[in-house]
PDB file of C-alpha atoms in Angstrom:
ATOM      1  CA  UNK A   1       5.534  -4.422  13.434  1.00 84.00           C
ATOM      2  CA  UNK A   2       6.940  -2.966   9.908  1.00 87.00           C
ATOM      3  CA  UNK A   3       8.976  -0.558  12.133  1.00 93.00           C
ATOM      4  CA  UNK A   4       7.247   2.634  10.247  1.00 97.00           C
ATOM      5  CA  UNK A   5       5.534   4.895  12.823  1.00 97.00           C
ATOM      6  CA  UNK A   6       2.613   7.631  12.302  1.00 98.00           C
ATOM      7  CA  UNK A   7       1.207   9.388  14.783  1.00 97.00           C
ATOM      8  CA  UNK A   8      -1.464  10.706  15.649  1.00 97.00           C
ATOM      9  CA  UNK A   9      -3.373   7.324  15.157  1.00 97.00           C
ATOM     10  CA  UNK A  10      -6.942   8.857  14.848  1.00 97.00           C
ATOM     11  CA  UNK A  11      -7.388  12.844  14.576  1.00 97.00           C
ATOM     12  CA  UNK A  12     -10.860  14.385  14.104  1.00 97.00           C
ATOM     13  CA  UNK A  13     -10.618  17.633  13.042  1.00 97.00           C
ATOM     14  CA  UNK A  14     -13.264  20.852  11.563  1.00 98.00           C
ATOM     15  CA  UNK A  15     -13.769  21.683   7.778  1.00 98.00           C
ATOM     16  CA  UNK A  16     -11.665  24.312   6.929  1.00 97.00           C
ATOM     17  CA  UNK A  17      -8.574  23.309   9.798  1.00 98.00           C
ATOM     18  CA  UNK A  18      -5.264  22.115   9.064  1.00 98.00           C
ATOM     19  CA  UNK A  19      -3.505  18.752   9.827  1.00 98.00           C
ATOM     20  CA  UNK A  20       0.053  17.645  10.668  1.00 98.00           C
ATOM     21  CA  UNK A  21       0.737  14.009   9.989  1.00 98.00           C
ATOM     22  CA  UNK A  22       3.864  12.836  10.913  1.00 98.00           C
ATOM     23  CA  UNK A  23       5.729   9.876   9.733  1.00 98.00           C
ATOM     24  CA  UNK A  24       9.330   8.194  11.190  1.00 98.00           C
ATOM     25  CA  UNK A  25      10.664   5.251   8.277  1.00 96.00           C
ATOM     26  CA  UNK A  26      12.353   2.354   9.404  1.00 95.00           C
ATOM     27  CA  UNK A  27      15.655   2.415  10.192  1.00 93.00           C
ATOM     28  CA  UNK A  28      18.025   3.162   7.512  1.00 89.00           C
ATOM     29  CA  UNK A  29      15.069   3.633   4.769  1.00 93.00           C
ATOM     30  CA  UNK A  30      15.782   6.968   2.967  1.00 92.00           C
ATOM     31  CA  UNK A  31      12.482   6.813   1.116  1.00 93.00           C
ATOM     32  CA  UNK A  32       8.678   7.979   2.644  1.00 95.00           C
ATOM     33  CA  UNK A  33       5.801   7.302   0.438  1.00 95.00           C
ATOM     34  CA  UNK A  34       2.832   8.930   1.464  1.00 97.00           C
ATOM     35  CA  UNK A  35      -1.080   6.764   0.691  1.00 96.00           C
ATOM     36  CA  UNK A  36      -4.746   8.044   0.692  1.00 96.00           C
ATOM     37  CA  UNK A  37      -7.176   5.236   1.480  1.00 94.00           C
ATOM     38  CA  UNK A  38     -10.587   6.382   0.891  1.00 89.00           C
ATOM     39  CA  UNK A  39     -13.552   4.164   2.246  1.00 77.00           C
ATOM     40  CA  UNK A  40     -14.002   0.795   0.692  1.00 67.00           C
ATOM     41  CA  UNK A  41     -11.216   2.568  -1.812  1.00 73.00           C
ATOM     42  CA  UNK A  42      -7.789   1.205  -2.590  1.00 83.00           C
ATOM     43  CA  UNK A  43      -4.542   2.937  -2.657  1.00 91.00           C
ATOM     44  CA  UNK A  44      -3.991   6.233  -4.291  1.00 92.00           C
ATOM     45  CA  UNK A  45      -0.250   7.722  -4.006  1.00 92.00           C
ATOM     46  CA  UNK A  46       0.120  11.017  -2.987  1.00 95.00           C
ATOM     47  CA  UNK A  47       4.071  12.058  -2.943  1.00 95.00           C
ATOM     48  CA  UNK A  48       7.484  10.748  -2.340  1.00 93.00           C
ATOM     49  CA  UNK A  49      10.344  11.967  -0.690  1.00 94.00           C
ATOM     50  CA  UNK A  50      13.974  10.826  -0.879  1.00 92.00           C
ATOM     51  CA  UNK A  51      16.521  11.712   1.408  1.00 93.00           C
ATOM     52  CA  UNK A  52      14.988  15.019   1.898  1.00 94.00           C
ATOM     53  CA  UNK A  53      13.864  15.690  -1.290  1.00 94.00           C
ATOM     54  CA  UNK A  54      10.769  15.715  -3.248  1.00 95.00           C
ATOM     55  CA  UNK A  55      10.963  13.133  -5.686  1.00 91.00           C
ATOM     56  CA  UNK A  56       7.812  12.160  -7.052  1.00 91.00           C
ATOM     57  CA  UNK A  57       3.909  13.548  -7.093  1.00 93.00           C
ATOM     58  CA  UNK A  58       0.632  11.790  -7.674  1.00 91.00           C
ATOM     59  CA  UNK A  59      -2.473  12.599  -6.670  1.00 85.00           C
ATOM     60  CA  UNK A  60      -1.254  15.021  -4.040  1.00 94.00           C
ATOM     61  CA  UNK A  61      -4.105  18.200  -4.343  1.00 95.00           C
ATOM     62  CA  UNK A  62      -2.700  21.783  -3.759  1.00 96.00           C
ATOM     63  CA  UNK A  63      -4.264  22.223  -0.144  1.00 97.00           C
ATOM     64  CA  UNK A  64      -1.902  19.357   0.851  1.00 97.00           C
ATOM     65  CA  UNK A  65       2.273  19.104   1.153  1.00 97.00           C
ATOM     66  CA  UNK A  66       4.764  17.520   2.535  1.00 97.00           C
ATOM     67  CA  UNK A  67       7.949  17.348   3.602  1.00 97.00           C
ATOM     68  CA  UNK A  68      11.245  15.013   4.873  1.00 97.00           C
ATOM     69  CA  UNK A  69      13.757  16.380   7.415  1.00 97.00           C
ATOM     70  CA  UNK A  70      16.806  15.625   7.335  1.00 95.00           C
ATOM     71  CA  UNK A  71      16.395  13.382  10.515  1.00 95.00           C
ATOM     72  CA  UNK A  72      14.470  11.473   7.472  1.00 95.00           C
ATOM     73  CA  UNK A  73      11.067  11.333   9.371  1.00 97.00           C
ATOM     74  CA  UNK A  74       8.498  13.264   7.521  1.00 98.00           C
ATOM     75  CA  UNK A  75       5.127  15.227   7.869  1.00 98.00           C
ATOM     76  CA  UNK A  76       1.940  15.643   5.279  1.00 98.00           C
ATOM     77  CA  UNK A  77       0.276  18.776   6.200  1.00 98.00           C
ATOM     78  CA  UNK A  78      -3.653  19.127   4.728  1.00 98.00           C
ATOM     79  CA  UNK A  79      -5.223  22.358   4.886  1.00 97.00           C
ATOM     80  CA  UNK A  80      -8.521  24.082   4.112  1.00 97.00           C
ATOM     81  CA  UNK A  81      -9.711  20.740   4.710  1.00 98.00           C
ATOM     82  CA  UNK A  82     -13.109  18.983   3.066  1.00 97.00           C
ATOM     83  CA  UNK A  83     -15.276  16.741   4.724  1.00 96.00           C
ATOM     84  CA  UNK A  84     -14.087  14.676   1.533  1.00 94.00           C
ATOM     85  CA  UNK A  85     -10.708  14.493   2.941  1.00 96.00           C
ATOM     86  CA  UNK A  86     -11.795  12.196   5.268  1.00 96.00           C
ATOM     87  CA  UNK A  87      -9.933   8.827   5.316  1.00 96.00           C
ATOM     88  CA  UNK A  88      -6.653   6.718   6.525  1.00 96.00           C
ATOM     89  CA  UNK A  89      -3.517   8.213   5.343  1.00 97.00           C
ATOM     90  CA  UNK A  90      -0.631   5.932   5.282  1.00 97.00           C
ATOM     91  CA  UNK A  91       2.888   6.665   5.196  1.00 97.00           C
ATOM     92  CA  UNK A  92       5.287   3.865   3.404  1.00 95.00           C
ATOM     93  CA  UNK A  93       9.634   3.888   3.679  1.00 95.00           C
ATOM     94  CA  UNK A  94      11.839   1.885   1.231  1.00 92.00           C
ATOM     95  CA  UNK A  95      15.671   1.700   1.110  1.00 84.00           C
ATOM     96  CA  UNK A  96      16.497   2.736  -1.820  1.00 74.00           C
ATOM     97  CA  UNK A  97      14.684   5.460  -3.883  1.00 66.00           C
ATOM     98  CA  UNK A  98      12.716   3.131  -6.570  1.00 71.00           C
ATOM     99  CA  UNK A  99       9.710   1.471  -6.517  1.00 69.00           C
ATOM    100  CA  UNK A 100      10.819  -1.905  -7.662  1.00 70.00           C
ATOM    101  CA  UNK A 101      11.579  -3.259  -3.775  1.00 77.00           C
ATOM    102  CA  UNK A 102      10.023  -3.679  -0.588  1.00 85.00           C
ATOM    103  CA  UNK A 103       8.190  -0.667   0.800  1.00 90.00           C
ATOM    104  CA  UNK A 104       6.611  -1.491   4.467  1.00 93.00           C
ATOM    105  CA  UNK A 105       3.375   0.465   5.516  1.00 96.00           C
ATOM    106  CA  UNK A 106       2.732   2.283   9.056  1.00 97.00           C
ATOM    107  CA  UNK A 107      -0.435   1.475  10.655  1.00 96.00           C
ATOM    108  CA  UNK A 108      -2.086   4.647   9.177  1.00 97.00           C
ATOM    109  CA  UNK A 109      -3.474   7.746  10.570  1.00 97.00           C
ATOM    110  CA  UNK A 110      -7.394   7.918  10.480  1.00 96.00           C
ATOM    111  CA  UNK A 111      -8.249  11.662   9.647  1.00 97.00           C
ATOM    112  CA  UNK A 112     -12.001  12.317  10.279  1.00 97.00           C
ATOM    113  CA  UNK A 113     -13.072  15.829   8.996  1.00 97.00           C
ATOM    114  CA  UNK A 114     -16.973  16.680  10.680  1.00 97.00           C
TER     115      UNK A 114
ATOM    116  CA  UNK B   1       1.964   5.198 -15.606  1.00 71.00           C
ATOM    117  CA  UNK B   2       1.266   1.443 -14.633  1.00 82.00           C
ATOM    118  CA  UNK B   3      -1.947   0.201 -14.416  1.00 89.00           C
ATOM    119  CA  UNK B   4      -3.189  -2.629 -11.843  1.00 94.00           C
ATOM    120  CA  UNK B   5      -6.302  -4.110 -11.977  1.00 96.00           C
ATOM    121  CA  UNK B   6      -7.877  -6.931  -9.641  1.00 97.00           C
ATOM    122  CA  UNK B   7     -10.306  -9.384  -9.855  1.00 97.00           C
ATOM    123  CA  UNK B   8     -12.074 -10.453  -7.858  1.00 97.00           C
ATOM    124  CA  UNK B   9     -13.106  -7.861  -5.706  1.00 95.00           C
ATOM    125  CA  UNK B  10     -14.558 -10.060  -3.078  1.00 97.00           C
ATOM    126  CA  UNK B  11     -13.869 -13.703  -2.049  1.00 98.00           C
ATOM    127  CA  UNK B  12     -15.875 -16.136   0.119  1.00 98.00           C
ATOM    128  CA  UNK B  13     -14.315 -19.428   0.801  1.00 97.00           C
ATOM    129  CA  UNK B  14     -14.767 -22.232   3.110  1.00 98.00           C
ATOM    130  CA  UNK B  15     -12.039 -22.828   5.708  1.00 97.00           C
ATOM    131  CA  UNK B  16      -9.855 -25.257   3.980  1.00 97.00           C
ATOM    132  CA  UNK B  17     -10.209 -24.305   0.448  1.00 97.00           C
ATOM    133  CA  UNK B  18      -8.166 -22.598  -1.684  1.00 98.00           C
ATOM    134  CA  UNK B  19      -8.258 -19.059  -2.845  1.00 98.00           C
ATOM    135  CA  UNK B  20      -6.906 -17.297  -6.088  1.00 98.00           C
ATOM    136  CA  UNK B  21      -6.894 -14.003  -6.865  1.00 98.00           C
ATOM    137  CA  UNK B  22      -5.457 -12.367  -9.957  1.00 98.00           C
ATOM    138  CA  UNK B  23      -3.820  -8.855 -11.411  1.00 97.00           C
ATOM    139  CA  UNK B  24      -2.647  -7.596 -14.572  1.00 97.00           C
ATOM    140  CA  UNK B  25      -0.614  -4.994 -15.151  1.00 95.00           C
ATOM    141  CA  UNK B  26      -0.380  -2.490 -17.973  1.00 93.00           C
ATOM    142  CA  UNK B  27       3.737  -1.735 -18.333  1.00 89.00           C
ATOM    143  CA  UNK B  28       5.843  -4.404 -19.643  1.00 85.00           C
ATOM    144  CA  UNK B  29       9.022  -3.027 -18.439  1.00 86.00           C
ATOM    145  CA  UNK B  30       7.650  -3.837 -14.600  1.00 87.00           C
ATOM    146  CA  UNK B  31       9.543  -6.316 -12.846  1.00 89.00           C
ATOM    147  CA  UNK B  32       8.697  -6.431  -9.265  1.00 92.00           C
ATOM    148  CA  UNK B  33       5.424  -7.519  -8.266  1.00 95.00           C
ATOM    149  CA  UNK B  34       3.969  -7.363  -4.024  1.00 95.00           C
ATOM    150  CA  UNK B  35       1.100  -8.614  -2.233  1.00 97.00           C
ATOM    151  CA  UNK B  36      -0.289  -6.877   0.565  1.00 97.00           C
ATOM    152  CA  UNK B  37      -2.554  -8.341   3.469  1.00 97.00           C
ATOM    153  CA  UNK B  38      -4.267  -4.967   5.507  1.00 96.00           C
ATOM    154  CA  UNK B  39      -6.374  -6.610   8.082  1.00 95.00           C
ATOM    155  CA  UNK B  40      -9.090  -4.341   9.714  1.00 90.00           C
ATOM    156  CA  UNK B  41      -7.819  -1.068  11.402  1.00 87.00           C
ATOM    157  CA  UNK B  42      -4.140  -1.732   9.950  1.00 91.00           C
ATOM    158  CA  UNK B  43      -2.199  -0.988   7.633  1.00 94.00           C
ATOM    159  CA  UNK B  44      -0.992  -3.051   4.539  1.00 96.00           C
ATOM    160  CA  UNK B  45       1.626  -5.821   5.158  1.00 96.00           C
ATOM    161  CA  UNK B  46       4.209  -7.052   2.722  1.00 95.00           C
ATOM    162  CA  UNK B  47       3.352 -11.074   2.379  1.00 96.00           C
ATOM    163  CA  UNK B  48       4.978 -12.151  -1.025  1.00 96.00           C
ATOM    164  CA  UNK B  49       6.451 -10.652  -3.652  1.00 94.00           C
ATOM    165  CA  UNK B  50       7.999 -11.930  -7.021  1.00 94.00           C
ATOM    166  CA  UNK B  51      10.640 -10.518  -8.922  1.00 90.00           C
ATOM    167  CA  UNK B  52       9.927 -10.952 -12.995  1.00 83.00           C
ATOM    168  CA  UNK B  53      13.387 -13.365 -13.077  1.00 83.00           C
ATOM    169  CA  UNK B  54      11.053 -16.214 -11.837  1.00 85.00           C
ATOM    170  CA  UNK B  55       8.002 -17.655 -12.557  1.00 90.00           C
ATOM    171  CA  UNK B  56       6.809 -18.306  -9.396  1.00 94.00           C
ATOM    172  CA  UNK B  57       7.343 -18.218  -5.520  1.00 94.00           C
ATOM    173  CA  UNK B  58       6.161 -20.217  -2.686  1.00 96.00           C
ATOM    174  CA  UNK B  59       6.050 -19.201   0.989  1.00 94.00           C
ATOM    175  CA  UNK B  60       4.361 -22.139   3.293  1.00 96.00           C
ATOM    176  CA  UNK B  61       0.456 -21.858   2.682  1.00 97.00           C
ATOM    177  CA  UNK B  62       0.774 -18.669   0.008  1.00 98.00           C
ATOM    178  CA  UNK B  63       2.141 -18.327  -3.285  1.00 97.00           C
ATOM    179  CA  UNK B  64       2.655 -16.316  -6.504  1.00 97.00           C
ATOM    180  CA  UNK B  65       2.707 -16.910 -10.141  1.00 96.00           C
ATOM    181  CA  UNK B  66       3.916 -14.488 -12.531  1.00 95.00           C
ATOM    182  CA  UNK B  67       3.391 -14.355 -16.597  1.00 93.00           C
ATOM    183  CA  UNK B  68       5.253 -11.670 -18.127  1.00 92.00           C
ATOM    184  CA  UNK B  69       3.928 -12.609 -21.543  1.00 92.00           C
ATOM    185  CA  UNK B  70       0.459 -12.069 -20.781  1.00 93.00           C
ATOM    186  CA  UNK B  71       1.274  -9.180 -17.890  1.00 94.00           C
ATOM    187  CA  UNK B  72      -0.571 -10.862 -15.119  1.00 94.00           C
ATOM    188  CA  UNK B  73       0.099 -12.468 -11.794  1.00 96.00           C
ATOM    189  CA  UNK B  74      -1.432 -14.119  -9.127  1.00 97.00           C
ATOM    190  CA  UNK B  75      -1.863 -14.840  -5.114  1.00 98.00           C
ATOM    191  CA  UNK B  76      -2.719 -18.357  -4.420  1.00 98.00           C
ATOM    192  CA  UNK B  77      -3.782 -19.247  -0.489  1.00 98.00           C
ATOM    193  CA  UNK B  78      -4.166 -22.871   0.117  1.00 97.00           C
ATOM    194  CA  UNK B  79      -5.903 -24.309   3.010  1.00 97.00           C
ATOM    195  CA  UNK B  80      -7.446 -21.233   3.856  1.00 98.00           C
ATOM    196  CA  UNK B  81      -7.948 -20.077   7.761  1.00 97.00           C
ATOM    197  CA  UNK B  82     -10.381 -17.813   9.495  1.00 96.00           C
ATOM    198  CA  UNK B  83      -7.518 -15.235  10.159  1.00 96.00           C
ATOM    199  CA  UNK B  84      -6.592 -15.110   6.259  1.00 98.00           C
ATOM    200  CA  UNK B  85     -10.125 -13.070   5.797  1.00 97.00           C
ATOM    201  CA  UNK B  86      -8.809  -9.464   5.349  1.00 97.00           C
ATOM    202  CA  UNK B  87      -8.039  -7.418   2.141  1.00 96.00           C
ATOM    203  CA  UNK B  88      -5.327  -8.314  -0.437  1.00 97.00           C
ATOM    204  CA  UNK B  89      -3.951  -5.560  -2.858  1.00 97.00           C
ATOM    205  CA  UNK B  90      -1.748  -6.586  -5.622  1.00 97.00           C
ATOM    206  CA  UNK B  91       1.189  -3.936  -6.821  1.00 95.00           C
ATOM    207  CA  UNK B  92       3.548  -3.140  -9.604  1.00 93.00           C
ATOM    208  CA  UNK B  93       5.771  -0.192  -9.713  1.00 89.00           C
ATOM    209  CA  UNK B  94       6.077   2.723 -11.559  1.00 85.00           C
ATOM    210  CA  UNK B  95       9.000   4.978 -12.192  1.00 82.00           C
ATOM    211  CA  UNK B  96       8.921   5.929  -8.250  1.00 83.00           C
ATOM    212  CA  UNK B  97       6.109   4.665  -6.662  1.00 87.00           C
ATOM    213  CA  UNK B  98       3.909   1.482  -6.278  1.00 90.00           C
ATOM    214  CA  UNK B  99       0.473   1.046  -8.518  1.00 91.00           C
ATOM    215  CA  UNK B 100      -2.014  -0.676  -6.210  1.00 93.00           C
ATOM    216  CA  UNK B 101      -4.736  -3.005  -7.864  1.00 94.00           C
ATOM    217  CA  UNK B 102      -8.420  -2.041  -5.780  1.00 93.00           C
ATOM    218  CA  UNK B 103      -8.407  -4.999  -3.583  1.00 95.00           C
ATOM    219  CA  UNK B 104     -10.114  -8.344  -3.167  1.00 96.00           C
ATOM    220  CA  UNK B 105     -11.619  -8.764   0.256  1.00 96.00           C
ATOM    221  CA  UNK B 106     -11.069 -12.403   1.231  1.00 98.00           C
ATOM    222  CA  UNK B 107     -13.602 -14.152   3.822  1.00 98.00           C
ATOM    223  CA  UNK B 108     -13.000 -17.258   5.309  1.00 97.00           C
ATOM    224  CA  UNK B 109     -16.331 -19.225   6.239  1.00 96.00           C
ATOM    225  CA  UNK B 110     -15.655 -21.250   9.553  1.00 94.00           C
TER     226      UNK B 110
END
């Protein structure tokens, strides 16, 4: 267990809904890293957040966002969604706010859009 | 920013052998470098990583080798087990967030 939580674990959802995905970091861990895993793809980085904040942006299309309250768990929200937005999202925390140190995974949230 | 890349991108061995698998990265100024194990249905666990201070690492069965001059490491699995078969992503960071190289899938042959 990395101690990072998602929930839901599997959500099935229409084209065109929206999503909540919700993340909690380990304990102490003031960074959330948010992951798209496509089929058979690797990892593609979407956003980070750091102790609230927005800190970074990759990948992240304009239907999605996100966001880290200050209880430091945080939430991806997808909307309009595509039946390409199908696939595991995973949600990562770190201590500190740079990339050059561990960063622990949650067991993913498996978004199927039909 | 970085860029990872893999090889191979799959991996049969027998059970017993040893596996290698290698990345390169693209930014020189890296200097932390993790290897992820996701197993089917979950999500990507830390294993090893290797800071660019040392050359190389050793944690019972796995290890790593880094070589900053060339700007490529490696994940080395000796006698291989059925439950090593799973995916293995190599990683080097950016200025906020881990690259991830595209994966090797590793399959142990009883």
């Amino acid at each position: 267990d990395s101690g990072v939580t998602q929930t839901p674990k599997h959500l099935i959802t229409a084209t065109g809904q929206r999503v909540t995905l919700r993340c909690s970091p380990r304990s102490g861990d003031l960074s959330v890293y948010w992951y798209q895993q496509s089929l058979d793809q690797g990892l593609q980085f979407l956003i980070q957040y750091y102790n609230g904040e927005e800190r970074a942006k990759g990948n992240i299309l304009e239907r999605f966002s996100a966001q880290q309250f200050p209880d430091l768990h945080s939430e991806l929200n997808l909307s309009s969604l595509e039946l390409g937005d199908s696939a595991l999202y995973f949600c990562a925390s770190s201590a500190p706010g740079t990339a050059n140190t561990e960063a622990f995974f949650g067991q993913g949230t498996r978004l199927t859009v039909v | 920013g970085e860029n990872v890349e893999q090889h191979p991108s799959t991996l049969s061995v027998q059970e017993g052998d040893s596996a290698v698998i290698k990345c390169t990265y693209s930014d020189s100024a890296s200097n932390y470098f993790p290897w992820y194990k996701q197993e089917l249905g979950k999500g990507p666990q830390l294993i090893i990583d290797i800071r660019s201070n040392v050359g190389e690492k050793k944690d019972q069965r796995i290890a790593v080798t880094l070589n900053k001059t060339a700007k490529h490491f490696s994940l080395h699995i000796t006698e291989t087990q059925p439950e090593d078969s799973a995916v293995y992503f190599c990683a080097a960071p950016g200025a906020n967030n881990l690259f991830f190289g595209t994966g090797t899938r590793l399959t142990v042959i009883p």
